[in-house]
Amino acid sequence: MELREILGKRAMDEARLLEIIEEAPADSIYHHTHSYFLRHPYSQGLYPNDFATWVALQGQDRVLGERLGILDPFEFDDIERLRVEILTIIADHLSHLGTIPRCTTGEPFEFVRSHVIEANLDLEVWTLREFREALAHVEIGAVYNHVCEARLRKGRLSGDFADWLSAEDGLGLSDLATQVAKVGRLGLSLEGMRARIVRLCDRAMSTGSS
C-alpha cells in the first residue's frame, strides 16, 4: 500500500518545476517516476512518469514531454542519478526557449512523496512451478515491491525474484535469474513485467528446470 504525503510545493511553469525537482526529497522523485507504475499497472503510455505527463498535458509542451517520456527510471541504480538526468533534460530544453511556457489553464504540478507499507501475503513457494503459478495470480503490488522497491529503495539491484532464483538456498537458476533481473529495465508496465517473467519461467521449465 502506498501512503502519500503532499509536500506543499507546486509549480506553474517549467522553470519552477526545475527548481523544485532540484531540492525535492528523493522520496518525491521516486513517487513521480517509479510509483507511476504502481498507480498505472496496466499502462505503458506515451508519458510514463508524472513530470512528462504534466509538461505535455498541462504545460502544452509536447517536445519536453516526449524527452522526459523516453526516460526509463529503471536504468538508474539510485535516485540521485535519475534526478540529475531529469534536471539535465529540463535545463537543456529551457536553454533553447525564448520564453518559458506557463500553465495558465491547467492544474499546477503538485509535489508528493510516498511511503510504501508492506503486508505479508502468507504466500510461500519452493519450486519454479510454484513460483510461476503464484506470480501469475498474486496482487500486482507484490510485483512492484519485489521488482521496483527492491532495486531502488532496498539496494537489491537485481530484484528479489532474481536474487531468490539464483541463490544456492533458493533455486540456483543463474541463467533464468539473469533474464529476470533485466525485466525491470525493459520499460514495461507492471502487468507487462509479470507476463514477461511468467513467460521466462515457462521457457525454463520447458527446458528441464524444476
Coordinates of C-alpha atoms in Angstrom, one line a residue:
M1 CA 0.0 0.0 0.0
E2 CA 1.3 3.5 -0.9
L3 CA 0.9 6.2 1.7
R4 CA 1.1 9.6 0.1
E5 CA 2.2 12.9 1.6
I6 CA 1.6 16.3 -0.1
L7 CA 4.7 18.5 0.3
G8 CA 3.0 21.9 -0.3
K9 CA 5.3 22.6 -3.2
R10 CA 3.8 23.3 -6.6
A11 CA 4.9 24.5 -10.0
M12 CA 3.0 26.6 -12.6
D13 CA 5.8 26.7 -15.2
E14 CA 8.8 24.6 -16.2
A15 CA 11.4 26.9 -14.6
R16 CA 9.7 26.4 -11.2
L17 CA 9.4 22.7 -11.9
L18 CA 13.1 22.5 -12.4
E19 CA 13.8 24.4 -9.2
I20 CA 11.7 22.1 -7.0
I21 CA 13.0 18.9 -8.6
E22 CA 16.5 20.1 -7.6
E23 CA 15.5 20.4 -3.9
A24 CA 12.7 17.9 -3.5
P25 CA 13.3 14.9 -1.3
A26 CA 14.4 11.7 -3.0
D27 CA 11.1 10.0 -2.0
S28 CA 9.3 12.6 -4.1
I29 CA 11.4 12.0 -7.2
Y30 CA 10.7 8.3 -6.6
H31 CA 7.0 8.8 -6.3
H32 CA 6.7 10.8 -9.6
T33 CA 8.8 8.3 -11.6
H34 CA 8.8 4.7 -10.2
S35 CA 5.5 4.9 -8.3
Y36 CA 3.8 5.9 -11.5
F37 CA 4.0 2.2 -12.5
L38 CA 2.2 1.2 -9.3
R39 CA -0.6 3.7 -10.0
H40 CA -0.9 2.7 -13.6
P41 CA -0.1 -1.1 -13.6
Y42 CA -1.6 -1.8 -17.0
S43 CA -0.4 1.4 -18.8
Q44 CA 2.6 1.7 -21.0
G45 CA 1.7 5.1 -22.2
L46 CA 3.5 7.9 -24.1
Y47 CA 4.3 9.8 -20.9
P48 CA 5.2 7.1 -18.3
N49 CA 6.0 9.5 -15.4
D50 CA 4.3 12.4 -13.7
F51 CA 6.8 15.0 -14.9
A52 CA 6.4 14.1 -18.6
T53 CA 2.6 13.9 -18.2
W54 CA 2.2 17.3 -16.6
V55 CA 4.6 19.1 -19.0
A56 CA 2.8 17.6 -22.1
L57 CA -0.8 17.8 -20.9
Q58 CA -0.9 20.8 -18.6
G59 CA 2.0 22.8 -19.9
Q60 CA 1.3 22.0 -23.5
D61 CA 4.9 21.4 -24.2
R62 CA 4.9 18.1 -26.1
V63 CA 8.6 18.3 -27.0
L64 CA 9.8 18.3 -23.4
G65 CA 7.0 15.8 -22.6
E66 CA 8.4 13.4 -25.1
R67 CA 12.0 13.9 -23.9
L68 CA 11.0 13.1 -20.4
G69 CA 8.7 10.3 -21.5
I70 CA 11.5 8.2 -23.0
L71 CA 13.4 8.3 -19.7
D72 CA 13.4 4.9 -18.1
P73 CA 13.8 5.2 -14.4
F74 CA 14.8 1.6 -14.1
E75 CA 18.0 2.3 -16.0
F76 CA 19.4 4.2 -12.9
D77 CA 20.8 2.5 -9.8
D78 CA 19.9 5.3 -7.5
I79 CA 17.5 8.2 -7.3
E80 CA 20.1 10.9 -7.3
R81 CA 21.4 9.9 -10.7
L82 CA 17.9 9.9 -12.0
R83 CA 17.3 13.3 -10.6
V84 CA 20.4 14.7 -12.3
E85 CA 19.2 13.3 -15.6
I86 CA 15.8 14.8 -15.3
L87 CA 17.3 18.2 -14.4
T88 CA 19.7 18.0 -17.3
I89 CA 16.9 17.3 -19.8
I90 CA 14.7 20.2 -18.5
A91 CA 17.6 22.7 -18.2
D92 CA 18.8 21.9 -21.8
H93 CA 15.2 22.3 -23.1
L94 CA 14.7 25.6 -21.3
S95 CA 18.0 26.9 -22.6
H96 CA 16.7 26.7 -26.2
L97 CA 13.4 28.5 -25.4
G98 CA 12.8 32.2 -25.9
T99 CA 10.0 32.3 -23.3
I100 CA 9.2 29.7 -20.6
P101 CA 5.7 28.1 -21.1
R102 CA 3.4 28.7 -18.1
C103 CA 0.4 26.6 -17.2
T104 CA -2.4 29.2 -17.1
T105 CA -5.4 27.0 -17.8
G106 CA -4.4 23.6 -16.3
E107 CA -3.5 22.3 -12.9
P108 CA -0.2 23.1 -11.2
F109 CA 2.3 20.3 -10.6
E110 CA 1.8 19.2 -7.0
F111 CA 4.8 17.5 -5.5
V112 CA 4.1 14.4 -3.4
R113 CA 6.2 11.9 -1.8
S114 CA 5.2 8.4 -0.8
H115 CA 6.0 5.6 1.6
V116 CA 5.2 2.0 0.7
I117 CA 3.8 -0.1 3.5
E118 CA 4.5 -3.8 3.1
A119 CA 2.0 -6.5 4.0
N120 CA 2.8 -10.2 4.4
L121 CA 0.7 -12.2 1.9
D122 CA 1.3 -15.5 3.7
L123 CA 2.3 -16.9 0.3
E124 CA 5.4 -19.2 0.1
V125 CA 6.8 -21.1 -2.9
W126 CA 9.5 -23.7 -3.1
T127 CA 9.8 -24.7 -6.7
L128 CA 9.9 -22.9 -10.0
R129 CA 6.5 -24.1 -10.9
E130 CA 5.0 -22.9 -7.6
F131 CA 6.8 -19.5 -8.2
R132 CA 5.3 -19.3 -11.7
E133 CA 1.8 -20.1 -10.6
A134 CA 1.9 -17.7 -7.6
L135 CA 3.4 -14.8 -9.7
A136 CA 0.7 -15.3 -12.4
H137 CA -2.1 -14.6 -9.8
V138 CA -0.6 -12.5 -7.0
E139 CA -1.7 -8.9 -6.3
I140 CA 0.2 -6.6 -8.7
G141 CA 1.6 -4.6 -5.7
A142 CA 3.7 -7.7 -4.9
V143 CA 5.4 -7.4 -8.3
Y144 CA 6.1 -3.7 -7.7
N145 CA 7.5 -4.5 -4.2
H146 CA 9.8 -7.3 -5.3
V147 CA 11.0 -5.7 -8.6
C148 CA 10.9 -1.9 -8.2
E149 CA 11.1 -1.3 -4.4
A150 CA 13.7 -3.9 -4.0
R151 CA 16.1 -2.3 -6.5
L152 CA 15.9 1.4 -5.7
R153 CA 14.9 1.6 -2.0
K154 CA 16.3 -1.6 -0.7
G155 CA 19.5 -1.7 -2.7
R156 CA 18.9 -5.2 -4.1
L157 CA 19.8 -4.2 -7.7
S158 CA 18.7 -7.5 -9.3
G159 CA 15.4 -7.5 -7.5
D160 CA 14.0 -10.1 -5.1
F161 CA 12.8 -12.5 -7.7
A162 CA 16.2 -12.8 -9.4
D163 CA 18.1 -13.0 -6.1
W164 CA 16.0 -15.9 -5.0
L165 CA 16.1 -17.7 -8.3
S166 CA 19.9 -17.5 -8.4
A167 CA 20.7 -18.2 -4.7
E168 CA 22.1 -21.5 -3.6
D169 CA 19.5 -21.7 -0.9
G170 CA 16.9 -20.7 -3.5
L171 CA 16.7 -22.5 -6.8
G172 CA 20.2 -21.9 -8.1
L173 CA 19.0 -21.0 -11.6
S174 CA 21.5 -18.3 -12.5
D175 CA 20.6 -18.1 -16.2
L176 CA 16.9 -17.6 -15.5
A177 CA 17.8 -15.1 -12.7
T178 CA 19.9 -13.0 -15.2
Q179 CA 17.0 -12.8 -17.6
V180 CA 14.5 -11.9 -14.8
A181 CA 16.8 -9.2 -13.5
K182 CA 16.6 -7.5 -16.9
V183 CA 12.8 -7.3 -17.0
G184 CA 12.7 -4.2 -14.8
R185 CA 14.8 -2.4 -17.4
L186 CA 12.6 -3.0 -20.4
G187 CA 10.2 -0.1 -20.0
L188 CA 7.2 -2.4 -19.3
S189 CA 4.1 -1.8 -17.2
L190 CA 3.8 -3.9 -14.0
E191 CA 1.5 -6.3 -15.8
G192 CA 4.0 -6.4 -18.6
M193 CA 6.7 -7.3 -16.2
R194 CA 4.6 -10.0 -14.6
A195 CA 3.8 -11.5 -18.0
R196 CA 7.4 -11.4 -19.2
I197 CA 8.7 -13.2 -16.0
V198 CA 5.9 -15.8 -16.3
R199 CA 7.0 -16.5 -19.9
L200 CA 10.6 -16.8 -18.9
C201 CA 9.6 -19.4 -16.2
D202 CA 7.6 -21.3 -18.8
R203 CA 10.6 -21.4 -21.1
A204 CA 12.9 -22.5 -18.3
M205 CA 10.5 -25.3 -17.3
S206 CA 10.2 -26.5 -20.8
T207 CA 13.9 -27.0 -21.0
G208 CA 14.0 -29.0 -17.8
S209 CA 14.3 -26.6 -14.8
S210 CA 12.2 -27.7 -11.9

